[in-house]
Coordinates of C-alpha atoms and ligand atoms in Angstrom, one line a residue:
X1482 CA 2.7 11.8 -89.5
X1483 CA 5.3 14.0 -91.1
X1484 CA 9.0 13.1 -92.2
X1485 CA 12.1 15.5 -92.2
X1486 CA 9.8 17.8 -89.4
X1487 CA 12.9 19.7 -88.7
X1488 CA 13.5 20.8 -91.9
X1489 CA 12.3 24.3 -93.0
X1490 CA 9.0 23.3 -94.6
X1491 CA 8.7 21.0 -91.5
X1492 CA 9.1 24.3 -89.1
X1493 CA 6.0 25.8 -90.7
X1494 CA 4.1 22.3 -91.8
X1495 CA 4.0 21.4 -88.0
X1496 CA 2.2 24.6 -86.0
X1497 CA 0.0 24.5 -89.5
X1498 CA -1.3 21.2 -88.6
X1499 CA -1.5 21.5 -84.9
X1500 CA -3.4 25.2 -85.1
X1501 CA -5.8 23.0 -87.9
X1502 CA -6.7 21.2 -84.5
X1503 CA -4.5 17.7 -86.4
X1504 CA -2.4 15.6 -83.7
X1505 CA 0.5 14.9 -85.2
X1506 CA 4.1 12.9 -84.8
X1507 CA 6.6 14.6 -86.1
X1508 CA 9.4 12.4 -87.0
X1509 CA 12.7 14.2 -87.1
X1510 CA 15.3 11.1 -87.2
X1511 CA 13.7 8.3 -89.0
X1512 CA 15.8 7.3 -92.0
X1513 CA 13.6 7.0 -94.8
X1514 CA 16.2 4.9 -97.0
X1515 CA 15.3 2.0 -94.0
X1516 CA 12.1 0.3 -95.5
X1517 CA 11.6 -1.6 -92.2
X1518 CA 12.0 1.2 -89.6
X1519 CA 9.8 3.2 -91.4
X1520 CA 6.9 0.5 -92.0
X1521 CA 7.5 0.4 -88.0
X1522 CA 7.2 4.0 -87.1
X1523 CA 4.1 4.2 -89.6
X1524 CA 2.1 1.4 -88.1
X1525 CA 3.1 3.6 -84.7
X1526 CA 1.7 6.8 -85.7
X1527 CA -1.4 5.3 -87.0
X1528 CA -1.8 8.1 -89.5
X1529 CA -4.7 9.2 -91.7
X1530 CA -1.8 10.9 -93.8
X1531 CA 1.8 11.0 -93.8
X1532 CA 3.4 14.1 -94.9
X1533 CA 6.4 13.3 -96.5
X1534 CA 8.8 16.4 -96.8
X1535 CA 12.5 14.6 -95.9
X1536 CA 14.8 15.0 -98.4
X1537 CA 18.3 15.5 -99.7
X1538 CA 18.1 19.1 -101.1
X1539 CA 21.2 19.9 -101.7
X1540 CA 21.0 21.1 -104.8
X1541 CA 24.5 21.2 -106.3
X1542 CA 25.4 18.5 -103.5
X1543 CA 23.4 16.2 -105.7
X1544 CA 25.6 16.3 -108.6
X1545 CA 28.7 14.7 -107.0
X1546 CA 26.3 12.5 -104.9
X1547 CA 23.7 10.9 -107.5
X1548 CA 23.3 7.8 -105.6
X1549 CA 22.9 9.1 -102.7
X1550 CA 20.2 11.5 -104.0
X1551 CA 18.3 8.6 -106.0
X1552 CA 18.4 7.1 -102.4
X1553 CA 16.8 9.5 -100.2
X1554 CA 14.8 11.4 -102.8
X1555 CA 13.8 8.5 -104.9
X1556 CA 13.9 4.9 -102.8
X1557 CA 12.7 7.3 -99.5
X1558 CA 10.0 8.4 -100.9
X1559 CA 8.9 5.0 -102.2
X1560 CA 9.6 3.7 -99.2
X1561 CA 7.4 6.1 -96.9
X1562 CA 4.5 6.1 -99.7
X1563 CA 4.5 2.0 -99.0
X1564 CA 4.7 2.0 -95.3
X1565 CA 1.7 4.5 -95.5
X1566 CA -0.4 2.2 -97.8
X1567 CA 0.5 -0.7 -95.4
X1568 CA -1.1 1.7 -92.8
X1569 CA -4.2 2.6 -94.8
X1570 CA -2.7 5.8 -94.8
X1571 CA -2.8 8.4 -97.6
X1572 CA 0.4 10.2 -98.4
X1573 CA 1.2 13.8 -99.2
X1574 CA 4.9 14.1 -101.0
X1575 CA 6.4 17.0 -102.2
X1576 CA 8.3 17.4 -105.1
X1577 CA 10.0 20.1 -107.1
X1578 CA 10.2 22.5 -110.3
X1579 CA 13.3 21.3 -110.7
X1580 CA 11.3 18.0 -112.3
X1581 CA 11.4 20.3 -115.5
X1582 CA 13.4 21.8 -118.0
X1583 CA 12.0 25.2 -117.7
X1584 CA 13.6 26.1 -121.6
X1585 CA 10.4 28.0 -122.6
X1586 CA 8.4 31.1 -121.4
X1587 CA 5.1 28.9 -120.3
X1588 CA 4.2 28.5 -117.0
X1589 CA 4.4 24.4 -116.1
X1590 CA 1.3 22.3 -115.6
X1591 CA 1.1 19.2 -113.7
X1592 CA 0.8 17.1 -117.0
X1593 CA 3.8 18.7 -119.0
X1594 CA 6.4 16.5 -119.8
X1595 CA 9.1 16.5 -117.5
X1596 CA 13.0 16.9 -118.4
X1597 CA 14.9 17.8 -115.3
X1598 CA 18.5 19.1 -115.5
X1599 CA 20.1 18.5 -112.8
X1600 CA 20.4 15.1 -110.5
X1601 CA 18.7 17.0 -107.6
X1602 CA 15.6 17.3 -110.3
X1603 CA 15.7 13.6 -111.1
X1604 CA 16.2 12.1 -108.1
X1605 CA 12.7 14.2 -107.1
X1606 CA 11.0 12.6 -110.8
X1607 CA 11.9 9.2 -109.3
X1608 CA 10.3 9.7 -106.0
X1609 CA 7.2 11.1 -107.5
X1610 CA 7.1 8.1 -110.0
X1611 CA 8.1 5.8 -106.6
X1612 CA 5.0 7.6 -105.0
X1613 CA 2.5 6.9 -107.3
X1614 CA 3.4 3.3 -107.8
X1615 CA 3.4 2.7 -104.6
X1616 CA 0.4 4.2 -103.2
X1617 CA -2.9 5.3 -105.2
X1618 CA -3.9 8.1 -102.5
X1619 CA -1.2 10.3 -103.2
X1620 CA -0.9 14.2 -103.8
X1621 CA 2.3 15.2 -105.2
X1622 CA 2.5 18.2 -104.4
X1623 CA 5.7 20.7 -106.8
X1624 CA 7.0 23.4 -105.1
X1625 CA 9.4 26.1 -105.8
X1626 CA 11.7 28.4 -104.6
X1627 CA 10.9 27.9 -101.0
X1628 CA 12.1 30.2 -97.8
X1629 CA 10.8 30.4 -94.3
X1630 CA 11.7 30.1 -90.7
X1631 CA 14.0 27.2 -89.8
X1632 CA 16.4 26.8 -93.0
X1633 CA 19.3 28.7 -94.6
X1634 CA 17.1 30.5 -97.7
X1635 CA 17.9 33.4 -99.7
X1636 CA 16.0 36.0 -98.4
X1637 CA 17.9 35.7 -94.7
X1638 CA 21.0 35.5 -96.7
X1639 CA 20.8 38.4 -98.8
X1640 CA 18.9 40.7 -96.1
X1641 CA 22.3 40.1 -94.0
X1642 CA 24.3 41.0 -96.8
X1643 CA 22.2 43.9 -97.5
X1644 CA 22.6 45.2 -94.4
X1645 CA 26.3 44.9 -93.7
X1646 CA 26.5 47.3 -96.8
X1647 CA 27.0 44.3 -99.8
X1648 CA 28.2 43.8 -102.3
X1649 CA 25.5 41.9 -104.2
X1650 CA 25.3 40.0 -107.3
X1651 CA 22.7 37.9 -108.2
X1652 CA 21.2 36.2 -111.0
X1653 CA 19.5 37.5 -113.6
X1654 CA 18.7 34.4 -116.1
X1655 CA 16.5 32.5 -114.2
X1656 CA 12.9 33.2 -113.8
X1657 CA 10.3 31.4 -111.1
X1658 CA 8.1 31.9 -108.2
X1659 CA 9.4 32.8 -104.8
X1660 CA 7.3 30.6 -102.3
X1661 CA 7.0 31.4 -98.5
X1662 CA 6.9 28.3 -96.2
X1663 CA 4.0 29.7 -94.6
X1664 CA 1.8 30.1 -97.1
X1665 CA 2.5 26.6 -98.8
X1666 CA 1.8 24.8 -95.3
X1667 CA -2.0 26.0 -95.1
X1668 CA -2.3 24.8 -98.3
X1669 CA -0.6 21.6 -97.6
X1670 CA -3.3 21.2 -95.0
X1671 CA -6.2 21.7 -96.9
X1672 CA -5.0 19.6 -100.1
X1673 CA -5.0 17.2 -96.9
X1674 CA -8.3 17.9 -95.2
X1675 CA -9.7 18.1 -98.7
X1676 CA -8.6 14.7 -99.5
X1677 CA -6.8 16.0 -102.7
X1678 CA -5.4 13.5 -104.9
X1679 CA -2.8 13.7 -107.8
X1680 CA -0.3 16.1 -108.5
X1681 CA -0.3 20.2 -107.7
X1682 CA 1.5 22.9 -108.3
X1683 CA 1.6 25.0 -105.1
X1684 CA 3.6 28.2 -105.5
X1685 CA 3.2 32.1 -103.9
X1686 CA 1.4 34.0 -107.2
X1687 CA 3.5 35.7 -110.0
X1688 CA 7.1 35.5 -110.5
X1689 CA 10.5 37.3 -111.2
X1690 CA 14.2 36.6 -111.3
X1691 CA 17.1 35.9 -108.3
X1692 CA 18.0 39.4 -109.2
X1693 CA 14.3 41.1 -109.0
X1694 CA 13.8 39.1 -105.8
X1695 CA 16.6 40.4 -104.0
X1696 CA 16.2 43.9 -104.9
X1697 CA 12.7 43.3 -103.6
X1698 CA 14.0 42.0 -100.4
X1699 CA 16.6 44.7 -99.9
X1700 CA 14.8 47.8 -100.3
X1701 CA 11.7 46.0 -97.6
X1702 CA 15.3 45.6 -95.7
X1703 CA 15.6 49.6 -95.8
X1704 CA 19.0 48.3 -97.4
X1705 CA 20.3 51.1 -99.7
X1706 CA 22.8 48.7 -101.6
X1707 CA 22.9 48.0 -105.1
X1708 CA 22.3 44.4 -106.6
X1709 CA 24.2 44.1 -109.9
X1710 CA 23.4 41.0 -112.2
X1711 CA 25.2 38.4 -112.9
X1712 CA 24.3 35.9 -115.7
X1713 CA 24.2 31.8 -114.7
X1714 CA 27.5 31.0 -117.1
X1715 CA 29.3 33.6 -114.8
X1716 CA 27.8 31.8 -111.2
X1717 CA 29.2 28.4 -112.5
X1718 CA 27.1 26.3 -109.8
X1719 CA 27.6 22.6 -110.0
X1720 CA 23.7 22.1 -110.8
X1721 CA 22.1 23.1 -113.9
X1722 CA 18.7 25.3 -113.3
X1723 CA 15.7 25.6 -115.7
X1724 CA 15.9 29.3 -116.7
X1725 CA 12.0 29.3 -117.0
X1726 CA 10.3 28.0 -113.4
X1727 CA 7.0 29.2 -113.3
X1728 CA 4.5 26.4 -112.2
X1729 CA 1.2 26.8 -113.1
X1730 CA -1.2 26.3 -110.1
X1731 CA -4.3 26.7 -111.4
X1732 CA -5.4 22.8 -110.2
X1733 CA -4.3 23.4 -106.5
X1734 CA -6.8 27.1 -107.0
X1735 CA -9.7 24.5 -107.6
X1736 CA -8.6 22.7 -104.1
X1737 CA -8.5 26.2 -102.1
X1738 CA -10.8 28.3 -103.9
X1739 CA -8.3 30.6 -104.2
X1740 CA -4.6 31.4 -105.2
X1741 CA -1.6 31.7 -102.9
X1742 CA -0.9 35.6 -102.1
X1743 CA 1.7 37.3 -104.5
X1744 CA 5.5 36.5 -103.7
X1745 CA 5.6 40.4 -103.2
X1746 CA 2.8 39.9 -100.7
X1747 CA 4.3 37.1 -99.1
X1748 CA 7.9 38.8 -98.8
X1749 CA 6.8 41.9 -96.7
X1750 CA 5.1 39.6 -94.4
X1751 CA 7.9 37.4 -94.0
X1752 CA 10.4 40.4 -93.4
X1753 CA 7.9 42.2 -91.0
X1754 CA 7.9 39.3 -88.6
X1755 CA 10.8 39.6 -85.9
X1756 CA 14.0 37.8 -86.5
X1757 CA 14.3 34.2 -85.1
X1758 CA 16.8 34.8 -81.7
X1759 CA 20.1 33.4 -81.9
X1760 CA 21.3 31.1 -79.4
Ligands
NAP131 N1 13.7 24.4 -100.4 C1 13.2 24.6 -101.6 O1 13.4 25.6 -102.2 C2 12.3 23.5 -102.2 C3 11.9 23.7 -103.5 C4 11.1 22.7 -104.1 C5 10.8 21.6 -103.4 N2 11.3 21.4 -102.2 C6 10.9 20.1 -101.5 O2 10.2 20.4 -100.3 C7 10.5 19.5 -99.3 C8 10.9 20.1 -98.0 O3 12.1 20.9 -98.3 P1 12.9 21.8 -97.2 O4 13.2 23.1 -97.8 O5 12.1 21.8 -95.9 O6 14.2 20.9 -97.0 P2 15.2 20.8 -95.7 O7 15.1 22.0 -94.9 O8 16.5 20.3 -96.3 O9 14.5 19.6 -94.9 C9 14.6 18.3 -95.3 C10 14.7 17.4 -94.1 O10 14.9 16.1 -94.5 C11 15.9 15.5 -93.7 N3 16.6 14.3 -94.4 C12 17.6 14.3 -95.2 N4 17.9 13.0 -95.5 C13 17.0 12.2 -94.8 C14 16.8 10.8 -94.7 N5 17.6 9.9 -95.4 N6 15.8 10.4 -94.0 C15 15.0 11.3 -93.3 N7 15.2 12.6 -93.3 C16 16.2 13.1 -94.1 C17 16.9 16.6 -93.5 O11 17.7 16.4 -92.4 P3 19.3 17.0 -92.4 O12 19.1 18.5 -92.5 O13 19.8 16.5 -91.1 O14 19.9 16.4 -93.6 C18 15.9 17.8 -93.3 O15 15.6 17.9 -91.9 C19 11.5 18.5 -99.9 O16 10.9 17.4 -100.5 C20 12.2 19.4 -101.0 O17 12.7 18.6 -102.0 C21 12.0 22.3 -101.5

């Protein structure tokens, strides 16, 4: 069972599973704040595991609407990881970087203590804490930086811009690991298939800026623009972001047997595959 399916990790978590040979319901309007409907929609499915990826993830959205946040993010998550224990179901729930403070040059591990910035951040360290009281078969599963099919991300925004001739400034200050949808989503399934339990760190390998990403992505664009820099103080978003956001993933590796591709990797594959049609 998956929540939030029509989200962006949803768009790629779905075919993952179905391809995997996994029936699945896919739950697109199921409120998670609703304890009751979603104890009745779990006892439905009948799951083995509940994917939990609904969220609020509106990053600077967050700030003005804590509550709301703390709600979704934080009560949700608690709520879905009960329901699935009521069901005998284990649950997989992602969570974020953003559960750090990211103010040193040392990639994260799952055991590092937490300090998030921002009320996106700790509305995400209340749903993992709401996770594992709730249910003991958990993987939490921390994430970064994500992009994909089905979602407004960076890389769609800044190829446009790229190729209506810019002008571009992006951030230079911030460091982490850009992470195709794709890619996370067979891993998802095999932490699953593999009966993971505890928390990961799933991210595409190595890492750069904003600013070193979307040069990346404009000159796979064939985008001859330039990208100037622009420092965090001078973007002035509502959210604070850790400047440091590398994850280090070398737990999830054991689950795999393997890394994720590089981000580079990843990119050019995302960019070589035809864009979505519009309707
Ligand atoms: N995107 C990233 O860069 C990133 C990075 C780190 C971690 N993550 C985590 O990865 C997971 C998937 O993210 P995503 O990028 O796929 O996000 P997304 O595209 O925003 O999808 C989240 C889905 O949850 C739904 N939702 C919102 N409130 C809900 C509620 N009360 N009950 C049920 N569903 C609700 C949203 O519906 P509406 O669109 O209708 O609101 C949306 O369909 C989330 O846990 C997120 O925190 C994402």
């Amino acid at each position: 069972m998956v929540t939030g399916a029509a989200g962006m990790l949803g768009h790629a978590v779905l075919p993952a599973l179905r391809n995997a040979g996994h029936q699945v319901t896919a739950l697109t309007d199921l409120d998670v704040t609703r304890l009751e409907d979603v104890r009745t929609a779990t006892l439905k499915a009948r799951p083995d595991w509940v994917c939990h990826l609904a969220a609020y993830t509106d990053v600077d959205g967050c700030e003005s609407r804590e509550d709301h946040a703390m709600k979704v993010n934080g009560e949700g998550a608690g709520n879905v990881a009960a329901a699935a224990a009521g069901a005998g179901a284990a649950i997989l729930s992602m969570s974020s970087d953003y559960v750090f403070a990211g103010d040193d040059p040392k990639p994260r591990r799952e055991n590092d203590p937490t300090g998030p910035l921002s009320a996106y951040g700790r509305s995400k360290l209340a749903g993992e804490q709401a996770v594992r009281a709730a249910n003991p078969r958990h993987a939490i599963v921390r994430t970064a930086w994500l992009y994909g099919q089905g979602g407004k991300n960076f890389v769609d925004t800044i190829r446009a811009r790229a190729l209506a001739g810019g002008p571009l400034a992006v951030v230079d200050d911030q460091r982490g690991s850009p992470t195709w949808t794709q890619d996370l989503a067979g891993a998802l399934v095999q932490c699953m298939v593999k009966g993971a339990v505890g928390t990961f760190h799933a991210t595409n390998e190595g890492s750069c800026t904003w600013h070193e990403f979307a040069v990346e992505i404009c000159a796979l664009a064939g985008a001859n623009v330039t990208v100037s820099c622009l420092s965090s103080a001078e973007l002035a978003r509502p959210a604070r972001r850790p400047s440091y956001s590398v994850l280090d993933t070398s737990r999830l590796q054991q689950v795999l047997g393997h890394p994720l591709p590089h981000w580079r990797d990843a990119l050019a594959r995302y960019l070589a595959q035809p864009a979505p049609v519009k309707r």
